[in-house]
Coordinates of C-alpha atoms in Angstrom, one line a residue:
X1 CA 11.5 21.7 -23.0
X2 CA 10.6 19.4 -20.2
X3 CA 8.9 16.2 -20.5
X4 CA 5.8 18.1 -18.5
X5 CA 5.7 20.6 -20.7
X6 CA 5.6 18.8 -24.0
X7 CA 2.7 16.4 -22.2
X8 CA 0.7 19.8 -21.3
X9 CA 1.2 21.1 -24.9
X10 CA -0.7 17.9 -26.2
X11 CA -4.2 19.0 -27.2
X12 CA -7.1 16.6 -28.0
X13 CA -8.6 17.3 -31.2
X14 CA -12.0 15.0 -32.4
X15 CA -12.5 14.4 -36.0
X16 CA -15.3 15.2 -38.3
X17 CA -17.1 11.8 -36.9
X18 CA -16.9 12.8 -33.5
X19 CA -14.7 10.5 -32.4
X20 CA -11.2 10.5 -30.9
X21 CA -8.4 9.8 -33.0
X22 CA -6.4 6.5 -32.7
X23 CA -3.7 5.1 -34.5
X24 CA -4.1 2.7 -37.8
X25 CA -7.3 4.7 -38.7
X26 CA -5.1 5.2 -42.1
X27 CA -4.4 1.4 -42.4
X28 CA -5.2 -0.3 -45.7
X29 CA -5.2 -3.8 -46.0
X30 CA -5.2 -6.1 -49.0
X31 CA -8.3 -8.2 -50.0
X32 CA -8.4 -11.8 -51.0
X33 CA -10.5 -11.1 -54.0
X34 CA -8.1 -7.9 -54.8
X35 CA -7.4 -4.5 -53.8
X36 CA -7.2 -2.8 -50.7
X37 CA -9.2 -1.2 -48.4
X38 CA -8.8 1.3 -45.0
X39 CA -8.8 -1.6 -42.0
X40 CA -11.9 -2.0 -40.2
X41 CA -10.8 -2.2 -36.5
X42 CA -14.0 -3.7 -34.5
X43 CA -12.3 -5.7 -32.5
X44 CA -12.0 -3.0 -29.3
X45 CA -12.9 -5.4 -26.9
X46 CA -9.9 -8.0 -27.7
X47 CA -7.1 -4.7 -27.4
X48 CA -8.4 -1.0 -28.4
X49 CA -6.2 0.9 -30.6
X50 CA -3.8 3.3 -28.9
X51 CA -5.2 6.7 -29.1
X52 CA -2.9 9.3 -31.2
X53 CA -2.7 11.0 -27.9
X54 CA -1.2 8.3 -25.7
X55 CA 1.0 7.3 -28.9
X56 CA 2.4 11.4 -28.7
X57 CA 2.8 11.7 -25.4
X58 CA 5.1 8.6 -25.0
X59 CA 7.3 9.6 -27.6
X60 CA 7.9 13.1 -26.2
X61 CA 8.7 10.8 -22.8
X62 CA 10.6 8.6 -24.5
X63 CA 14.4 10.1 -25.0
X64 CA 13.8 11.3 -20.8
X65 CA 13.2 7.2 -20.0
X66 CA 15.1 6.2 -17.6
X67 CA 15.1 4.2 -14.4
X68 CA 12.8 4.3 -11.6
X69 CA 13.0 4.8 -7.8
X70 CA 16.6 4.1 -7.2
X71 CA 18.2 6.2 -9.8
X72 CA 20.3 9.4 -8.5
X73 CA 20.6 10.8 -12.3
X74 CA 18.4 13.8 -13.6
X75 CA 16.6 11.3 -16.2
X76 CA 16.4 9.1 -12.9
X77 CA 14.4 11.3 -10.9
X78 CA 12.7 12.8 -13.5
X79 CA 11.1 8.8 -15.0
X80 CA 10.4 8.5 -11.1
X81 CA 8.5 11.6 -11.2
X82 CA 6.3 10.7 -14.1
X83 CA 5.3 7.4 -12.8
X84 CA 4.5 8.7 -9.4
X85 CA 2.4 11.1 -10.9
X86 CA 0.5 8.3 -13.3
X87 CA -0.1 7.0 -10.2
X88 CA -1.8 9.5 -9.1
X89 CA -3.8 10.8 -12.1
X90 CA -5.1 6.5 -12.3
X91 CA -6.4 7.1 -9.1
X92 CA -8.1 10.6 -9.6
X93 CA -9.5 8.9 -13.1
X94 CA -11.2 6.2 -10.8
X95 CA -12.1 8.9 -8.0
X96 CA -10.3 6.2 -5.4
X97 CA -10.6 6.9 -1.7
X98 CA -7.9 8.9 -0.2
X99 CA -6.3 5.2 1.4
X100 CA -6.5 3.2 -0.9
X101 CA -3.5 1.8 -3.1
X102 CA -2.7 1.9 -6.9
X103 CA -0.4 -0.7 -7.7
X104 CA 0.1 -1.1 -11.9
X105 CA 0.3 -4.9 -12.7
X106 CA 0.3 -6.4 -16.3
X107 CA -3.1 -6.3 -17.2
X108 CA -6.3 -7.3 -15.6
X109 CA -5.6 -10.9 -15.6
X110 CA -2.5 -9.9 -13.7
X111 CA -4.4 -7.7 -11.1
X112 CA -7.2 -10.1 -10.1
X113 CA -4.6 -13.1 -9.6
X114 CA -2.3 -10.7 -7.6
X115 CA -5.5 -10.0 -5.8
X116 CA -6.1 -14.0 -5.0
X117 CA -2.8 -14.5 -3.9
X118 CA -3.6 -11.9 -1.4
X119 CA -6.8 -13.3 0.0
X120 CA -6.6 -13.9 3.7
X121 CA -6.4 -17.6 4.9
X122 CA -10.2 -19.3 5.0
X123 CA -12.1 -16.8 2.2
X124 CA -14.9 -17.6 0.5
X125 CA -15.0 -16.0 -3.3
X126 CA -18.4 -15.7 -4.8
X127 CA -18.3 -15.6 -8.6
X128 CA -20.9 -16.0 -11.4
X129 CA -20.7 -18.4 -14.5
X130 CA -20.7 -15.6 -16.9
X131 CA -17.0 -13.9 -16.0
X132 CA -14.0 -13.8 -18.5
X133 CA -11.4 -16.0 -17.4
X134 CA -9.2 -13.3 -16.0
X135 CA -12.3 -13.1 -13.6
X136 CA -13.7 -16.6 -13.0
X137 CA -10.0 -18.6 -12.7
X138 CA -7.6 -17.2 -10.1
X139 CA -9.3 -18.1 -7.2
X140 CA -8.3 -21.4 -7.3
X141 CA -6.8 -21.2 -3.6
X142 CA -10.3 -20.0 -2.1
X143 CA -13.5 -21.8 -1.3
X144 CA -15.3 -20.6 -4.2
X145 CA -18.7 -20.7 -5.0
X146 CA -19.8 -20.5 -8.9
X147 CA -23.1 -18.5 -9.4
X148 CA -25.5 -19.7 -12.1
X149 CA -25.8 -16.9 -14.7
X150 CA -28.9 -14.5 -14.4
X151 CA -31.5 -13.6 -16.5
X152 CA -31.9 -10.2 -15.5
X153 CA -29.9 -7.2 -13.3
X154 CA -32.5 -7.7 -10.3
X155 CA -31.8 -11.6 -10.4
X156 CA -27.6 -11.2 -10.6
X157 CA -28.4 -9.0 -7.2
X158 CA -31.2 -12.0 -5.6
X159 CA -28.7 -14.9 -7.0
X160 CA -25.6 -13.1 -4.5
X161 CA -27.6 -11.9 -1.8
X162 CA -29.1 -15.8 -1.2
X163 CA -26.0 -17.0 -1.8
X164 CA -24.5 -14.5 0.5
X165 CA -26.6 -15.5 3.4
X166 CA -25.6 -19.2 3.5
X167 CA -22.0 -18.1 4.2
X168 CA -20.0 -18.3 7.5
X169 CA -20.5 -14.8 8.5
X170 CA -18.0 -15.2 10.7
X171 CA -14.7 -15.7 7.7
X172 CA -13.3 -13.4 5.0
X173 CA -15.8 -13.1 1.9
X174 CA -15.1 -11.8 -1.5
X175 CA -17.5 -10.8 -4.7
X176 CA -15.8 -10.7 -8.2
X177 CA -18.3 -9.0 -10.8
X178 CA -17.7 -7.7 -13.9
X179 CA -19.0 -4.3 -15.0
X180 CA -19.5 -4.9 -18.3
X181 CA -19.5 -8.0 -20.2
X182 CA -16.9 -8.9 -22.9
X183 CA -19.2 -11.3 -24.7
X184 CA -22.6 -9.2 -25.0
X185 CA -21.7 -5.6 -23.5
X186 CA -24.6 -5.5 -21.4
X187 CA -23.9 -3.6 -18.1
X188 CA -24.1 -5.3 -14.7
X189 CA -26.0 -3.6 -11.9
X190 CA -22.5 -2.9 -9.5
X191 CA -23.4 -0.4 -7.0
X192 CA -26.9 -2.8 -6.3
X193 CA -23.9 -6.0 -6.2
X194 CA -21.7 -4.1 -4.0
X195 CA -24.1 -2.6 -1.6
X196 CA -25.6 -6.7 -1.1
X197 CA -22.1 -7.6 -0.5
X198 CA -21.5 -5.5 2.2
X199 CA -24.6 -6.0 4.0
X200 CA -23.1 -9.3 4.2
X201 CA -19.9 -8.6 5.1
X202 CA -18.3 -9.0 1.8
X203 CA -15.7 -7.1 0.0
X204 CA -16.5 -6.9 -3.6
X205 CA -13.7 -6.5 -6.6
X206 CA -14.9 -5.1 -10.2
X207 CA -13.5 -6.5 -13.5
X208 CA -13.6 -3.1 -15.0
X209 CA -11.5 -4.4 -18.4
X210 CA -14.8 -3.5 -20.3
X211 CA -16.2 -0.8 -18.3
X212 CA -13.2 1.6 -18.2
X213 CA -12.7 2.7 -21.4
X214 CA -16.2 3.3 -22.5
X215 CA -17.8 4.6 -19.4
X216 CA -16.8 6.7 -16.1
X217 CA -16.3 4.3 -12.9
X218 CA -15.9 5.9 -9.7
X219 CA -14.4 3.6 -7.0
X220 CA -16.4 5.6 -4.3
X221 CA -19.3 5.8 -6.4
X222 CA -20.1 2.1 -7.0
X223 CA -18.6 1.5 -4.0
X224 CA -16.5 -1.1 -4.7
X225 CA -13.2 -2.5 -2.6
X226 CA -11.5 -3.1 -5.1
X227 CA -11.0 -2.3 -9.5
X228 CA -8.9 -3.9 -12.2
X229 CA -8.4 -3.3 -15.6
X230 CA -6.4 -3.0 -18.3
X231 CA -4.4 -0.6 -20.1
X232 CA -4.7 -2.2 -23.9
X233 CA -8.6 -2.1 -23.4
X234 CA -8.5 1.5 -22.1
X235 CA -6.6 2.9 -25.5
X236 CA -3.0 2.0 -24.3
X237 CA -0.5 -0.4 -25.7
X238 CA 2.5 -1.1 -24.0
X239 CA 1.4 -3.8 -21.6
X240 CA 0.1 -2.5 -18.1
X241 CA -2.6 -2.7 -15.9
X242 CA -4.4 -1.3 -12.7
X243 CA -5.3 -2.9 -9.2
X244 CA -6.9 0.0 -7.5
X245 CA -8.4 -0.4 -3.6
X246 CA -8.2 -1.5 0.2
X247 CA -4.8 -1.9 1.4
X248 CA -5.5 -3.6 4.0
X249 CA -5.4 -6.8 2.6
X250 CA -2.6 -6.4 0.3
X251 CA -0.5 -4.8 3.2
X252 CA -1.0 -8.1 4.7
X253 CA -0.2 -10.1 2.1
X254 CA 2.7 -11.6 0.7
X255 CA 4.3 -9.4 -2.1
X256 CA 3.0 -10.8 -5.6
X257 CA 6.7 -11.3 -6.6
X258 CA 10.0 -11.4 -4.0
X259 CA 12.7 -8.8 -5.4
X260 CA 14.1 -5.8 -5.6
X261 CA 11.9 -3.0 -4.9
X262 CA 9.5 -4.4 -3.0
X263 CA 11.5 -5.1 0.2
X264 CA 12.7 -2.0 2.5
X265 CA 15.7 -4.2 4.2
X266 CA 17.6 -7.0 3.9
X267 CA 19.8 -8.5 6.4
X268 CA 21.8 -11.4 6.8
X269 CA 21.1 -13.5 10.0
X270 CA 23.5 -16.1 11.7
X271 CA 22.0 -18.7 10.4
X272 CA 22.9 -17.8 7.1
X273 CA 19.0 -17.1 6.1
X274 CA 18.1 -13.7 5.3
X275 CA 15.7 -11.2 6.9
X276 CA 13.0 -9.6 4.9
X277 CA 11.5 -6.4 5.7
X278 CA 9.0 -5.9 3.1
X279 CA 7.1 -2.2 2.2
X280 CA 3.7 -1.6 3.3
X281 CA 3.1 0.4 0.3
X282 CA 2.3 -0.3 -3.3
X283 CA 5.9 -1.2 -3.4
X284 CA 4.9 -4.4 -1.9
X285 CA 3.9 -5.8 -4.9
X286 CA 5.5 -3.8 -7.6
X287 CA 8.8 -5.7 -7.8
X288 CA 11.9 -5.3 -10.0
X289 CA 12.0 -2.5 -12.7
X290 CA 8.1 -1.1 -13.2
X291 CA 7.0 -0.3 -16.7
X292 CA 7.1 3.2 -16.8
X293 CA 5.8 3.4 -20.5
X294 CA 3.0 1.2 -19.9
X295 CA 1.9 3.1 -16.3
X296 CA 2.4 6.5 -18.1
X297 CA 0.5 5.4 -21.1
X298 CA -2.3 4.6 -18.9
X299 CA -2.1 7.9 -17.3
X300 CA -2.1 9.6 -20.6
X301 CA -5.2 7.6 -21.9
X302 CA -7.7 8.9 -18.8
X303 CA -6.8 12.7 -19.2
X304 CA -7.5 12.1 -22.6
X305 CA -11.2 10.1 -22.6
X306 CA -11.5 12.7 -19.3
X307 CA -10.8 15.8 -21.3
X308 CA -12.7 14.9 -24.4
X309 CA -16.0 14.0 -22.0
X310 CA -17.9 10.5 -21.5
X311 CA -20.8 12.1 -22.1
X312 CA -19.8 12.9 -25.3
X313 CA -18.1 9.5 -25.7
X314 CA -20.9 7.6 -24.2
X315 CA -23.6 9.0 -26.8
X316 CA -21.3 9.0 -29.7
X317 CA -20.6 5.1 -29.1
X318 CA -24.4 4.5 -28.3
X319 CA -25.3 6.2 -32.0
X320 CA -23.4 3.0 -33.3
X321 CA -24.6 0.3 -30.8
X322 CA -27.7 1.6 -32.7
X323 CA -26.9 1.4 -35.9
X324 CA -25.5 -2.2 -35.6
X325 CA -27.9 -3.4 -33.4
X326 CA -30.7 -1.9 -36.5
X327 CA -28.8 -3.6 -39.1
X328 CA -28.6 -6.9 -37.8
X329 CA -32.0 -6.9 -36.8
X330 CA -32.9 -6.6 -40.7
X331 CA -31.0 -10.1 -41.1
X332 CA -33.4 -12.3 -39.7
X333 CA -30.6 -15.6 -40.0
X334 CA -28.4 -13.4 -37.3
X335 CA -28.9 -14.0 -33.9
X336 CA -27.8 -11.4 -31.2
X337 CA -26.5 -13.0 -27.9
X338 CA -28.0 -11.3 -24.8
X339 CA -28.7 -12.4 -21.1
X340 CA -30.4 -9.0 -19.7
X341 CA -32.8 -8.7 -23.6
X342 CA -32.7 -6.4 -26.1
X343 CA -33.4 -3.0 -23.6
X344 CA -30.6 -3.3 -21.7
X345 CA -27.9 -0.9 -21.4
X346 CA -24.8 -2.2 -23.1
X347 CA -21.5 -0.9 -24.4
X348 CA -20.0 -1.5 -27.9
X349 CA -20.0 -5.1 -27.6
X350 CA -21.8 -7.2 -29.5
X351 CA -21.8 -10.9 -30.2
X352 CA -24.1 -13.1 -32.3
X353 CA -24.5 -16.2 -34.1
X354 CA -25.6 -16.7 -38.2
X355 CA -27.5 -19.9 -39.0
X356 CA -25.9 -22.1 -41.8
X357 CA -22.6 -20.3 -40.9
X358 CA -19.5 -21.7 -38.8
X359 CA -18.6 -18.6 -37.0
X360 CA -14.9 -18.5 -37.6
X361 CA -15.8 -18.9 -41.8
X362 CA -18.2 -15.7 -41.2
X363 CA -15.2 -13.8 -39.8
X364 CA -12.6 -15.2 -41.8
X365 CA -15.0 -13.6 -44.8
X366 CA -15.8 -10.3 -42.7
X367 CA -11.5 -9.9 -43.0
X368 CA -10.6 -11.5 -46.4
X369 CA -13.2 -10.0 -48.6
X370 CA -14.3 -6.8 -47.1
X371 CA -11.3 -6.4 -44.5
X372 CA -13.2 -5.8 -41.1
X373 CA -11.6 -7.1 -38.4
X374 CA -13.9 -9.0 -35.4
X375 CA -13.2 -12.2 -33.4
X376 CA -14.7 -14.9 -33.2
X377 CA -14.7 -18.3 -30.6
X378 CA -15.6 -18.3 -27.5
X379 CA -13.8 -14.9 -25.8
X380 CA -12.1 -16.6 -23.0
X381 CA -15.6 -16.4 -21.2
X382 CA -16.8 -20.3 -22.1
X383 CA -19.5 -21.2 -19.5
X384 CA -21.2 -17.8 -20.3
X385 CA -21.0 -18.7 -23.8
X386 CA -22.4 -21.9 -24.2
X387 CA -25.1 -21.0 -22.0
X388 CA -26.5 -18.3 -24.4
X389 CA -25.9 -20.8 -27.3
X390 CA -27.8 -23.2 -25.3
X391 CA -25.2 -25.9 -25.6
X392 CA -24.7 -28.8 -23.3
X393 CA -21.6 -27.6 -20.3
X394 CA -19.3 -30.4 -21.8
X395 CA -19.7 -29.8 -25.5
X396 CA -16.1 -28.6 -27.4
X397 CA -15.5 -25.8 -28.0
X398 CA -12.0 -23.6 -27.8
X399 CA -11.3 -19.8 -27.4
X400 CA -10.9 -18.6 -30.6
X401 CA -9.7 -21.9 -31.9
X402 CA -12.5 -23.4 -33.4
X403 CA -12.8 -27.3 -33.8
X404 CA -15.3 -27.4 -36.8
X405 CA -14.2 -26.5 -40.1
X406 CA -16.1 -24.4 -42.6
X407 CA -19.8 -24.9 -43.3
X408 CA -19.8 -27.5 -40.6
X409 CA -21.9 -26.4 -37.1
X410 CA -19.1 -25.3 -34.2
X411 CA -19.6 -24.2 -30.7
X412 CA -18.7 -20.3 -31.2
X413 CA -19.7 -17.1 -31.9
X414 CA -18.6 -13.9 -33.6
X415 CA -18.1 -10.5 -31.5
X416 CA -17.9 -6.7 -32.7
X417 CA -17.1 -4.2 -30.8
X418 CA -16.0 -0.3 -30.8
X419 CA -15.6 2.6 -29.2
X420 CA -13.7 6.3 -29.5
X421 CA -12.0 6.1 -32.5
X422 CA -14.7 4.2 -34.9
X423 CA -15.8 5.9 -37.7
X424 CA -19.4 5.4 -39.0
X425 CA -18.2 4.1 -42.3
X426 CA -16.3 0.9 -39.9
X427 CA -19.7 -0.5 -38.9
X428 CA -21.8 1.0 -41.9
X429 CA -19.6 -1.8 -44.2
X430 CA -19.6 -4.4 -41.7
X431 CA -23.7 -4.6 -41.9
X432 CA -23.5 -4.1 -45.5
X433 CA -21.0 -7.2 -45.2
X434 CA -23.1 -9.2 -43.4
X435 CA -25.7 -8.9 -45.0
X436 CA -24.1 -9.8 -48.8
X437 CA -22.6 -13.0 -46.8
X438 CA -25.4 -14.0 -45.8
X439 CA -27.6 -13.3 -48.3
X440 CA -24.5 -14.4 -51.6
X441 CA -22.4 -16.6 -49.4
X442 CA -18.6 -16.2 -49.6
X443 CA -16.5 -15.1 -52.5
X444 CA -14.1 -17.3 -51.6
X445 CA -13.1 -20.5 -50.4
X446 CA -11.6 -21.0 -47.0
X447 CA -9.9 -24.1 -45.2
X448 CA -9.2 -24.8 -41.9
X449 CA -5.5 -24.2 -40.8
X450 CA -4.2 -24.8 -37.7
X451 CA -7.4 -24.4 -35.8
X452 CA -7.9 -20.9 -37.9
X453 CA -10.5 -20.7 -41.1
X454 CA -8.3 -19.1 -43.7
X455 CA -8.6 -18.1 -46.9
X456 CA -8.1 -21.3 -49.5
X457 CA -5.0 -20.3 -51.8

């Protein structure tokens, strides 16, 4: 049986909640105050468990893996095959334009950096306070131009377009947004974004790390230049992401890393320097051996969230924003974070605050006592977070590394999020746990270890 046929033969299968199966659902975990319990996974938004589908398909891949592009064997060809074809089925998932180029990259961080090293000479990047990292840091070779964070969707789109007009509208320009935001899942108004950067003469790029796997993005749609994401957020492991867009700019550019593969000829001159040819295709910047598990995974993952439906997927996952969001309104010490309020769309991300609480002791409680997994900190997205918490720019504060120990006020915050795959039982204990933590306290006693709250043995 070929490795086509055994993919094609895969069927997607929801369980009794409605929601698609992923690994570790079966996971029990022990408890500090003893027992076990099945593992709470709310912690999408970090890395989403692989779906059982992608975890299948790779293993009926994985006796055919071989290598790619060069190889003249059948299992050669046959690994080339399947990650020209994930190629293509990435790019029909993000409904790319019929010119633009797919090149798979590590992860998002990996895109959007391979994306600033390909800026042309002179651009100007526009980027708001409230990005991730991966977002807000690569452009460190460009004029950049940091936006205050916005109170609203209409504001994010009059904060750009003013900035936008001040520009040489002469030179390169470039908008990074994010389509959905790690640290409160509130959706950001793209298409408006894009459309003000092009009546500009801006490109625009979309972080689409958090936007991907819960919600359909269509490059032509939103109209974007470019989209990155990732392929652990999206419901596959296995370490790959996705820069999807113009290829003009990257054709341009430099390839992101000098090797094999990415150069079409080599040649010796007199000199003794060499000569470069380099590929004008996706190529370019794909050197050395791709990751053929990680690209296929990917692949895998969007037939699977596109054959099971985002409508179904999107109202499934907004029956739980609504059950959360209910059950920590009925603790009035919890405090929701939110820039856009309380009726804004959102995906399942969630973070908040508990007064008289540290956040990394509330969480270290959430996973030692009723064993729900969440993160806490600051979610590699620091300016947006301290200015929901109100705090002053300079105060400390580390991601995920928490300075303060238990009981003792620190600059973080605690985030839950889901998606396909959650159960309603995962976030029906977690407001049942946070509500008997804050209304008993802790079972336990916890210490501060290595910049982690742990349990106290």
């Amino acid at each position: 049986m070929s490795v086509s046929t055994v993919a094609a033969a895969q069927t997607i299968c929801s369980d009794i909640s409605g929601a698609l199966p992923v690994l570790g659902r079966d996971v029990t975990v022990p408890l500090v105050t003893g027992g076990e319990v099945t593992y709470a996974a709310l912690d999408y938004a970090a890395s989403a468990p692989a779906l059982q589908r992608v975890w299948d398909d790779v293993a009926a891949y994985a006796p055919y893996y071989g290598s790619v592009h060069r190889g003249a064997g059948y299992l050669s060809q046959l690994s080339t095959d399947l990650f020209e074809n994930a190629r293509r089925t990435v790019e029909e998932f993000l409904d790319c334009r019929p010119d633009d180029q797919l090149i798979f990259t590590r992860s998002t961080t990996d895109s959007l950096n391979l994306l600033a090293a390909a800026l042309p000479a002179d651009c100007q990047v526009f980027v708001f306070e409230t990005e991730h990292h991966a977002s807000l840091l690569p452009w460190k070779d460009a004029r950049v131009t940091y936006l205050n964070a916005p109170r609203t969707p209409a504001q994010a789109v009059e904060t750009l377009e003013q900035a936008l007009a001040t520009r040489d509208p002469q030179g390169p320009a470039l908008v990074c947004v994010t389509g959905a935001s790690n640290v409160t899942g509130e959706l950001w108004p793209v298409r408006e974004l894009a459309a003000a950067a092009h009546a500009h003469g801006a490109r625009i790029v979309l972080d689409a790390a958090q936007l991907a796997p819960h919600h359909p993005v269509s490059v032509q749609d939103l109209d974007v230049d470019w989209i990155a994401f990732s392929g652990h957020k999206l419901y596959a492991p296995f370490g790959s992401g996705v820069l999807a867009g113009r290829a003009d700019w990257l054709q341009s550019a430099d390839p992101y890393l000098a090797g094999g593969g990415a150069s079409r000829k080599v040649t010796r001159r007199e000199d003794g320097g060499v000569d470069v040819e380099w590929h004008d295709s996706a190529a370019r910047h794909e050197a050395g051996s791709p990751n053929v598990i990680g690209a296929y995974s990917i692949a895998s993952a969007c037939k699977a969230l596109t054959e099971a439906g985002f409508d179904t997927l999107v109202a499934r996952e907004q029956h739980l924003i609504e059950k959360v969001r209910a059950g920590l309104s009925e603790v009035p010490e919890v405090k929701v974070l939110s820039l856009f309020g309380d009726d804004a769309p959102r995906v399942g991300v969630i973070s908040f605050v508990v007064d008289g609480w540290n956040s990394s002791h509330f969480a270290a409680a959430l996973s030692a006592e009723y064993g729900i997994g969440v993160r806490d900190g600051l979610f590699c997205a620091h300016p947006l977070v301290r200015t929901l918490l109100g705090s002053d720019p300079q105060t400390q504060g580390e991601c995920g590394a928490p300075e303060a120990a238990p009981g003792e006020k620190s600059l973080n915050a605690i985030r839950v999020s889901f998606g396909a795959g959650t159960p309603d039982e995962h976030v029906e204990r977690f407001i049942t746990a946070v509500r008997e933590l804050v209304t008993d306290g802790a079972k336990w006693n916890y210490r501060t270890e290595d910049g982690r709250c742990v349990p106290a043995v």
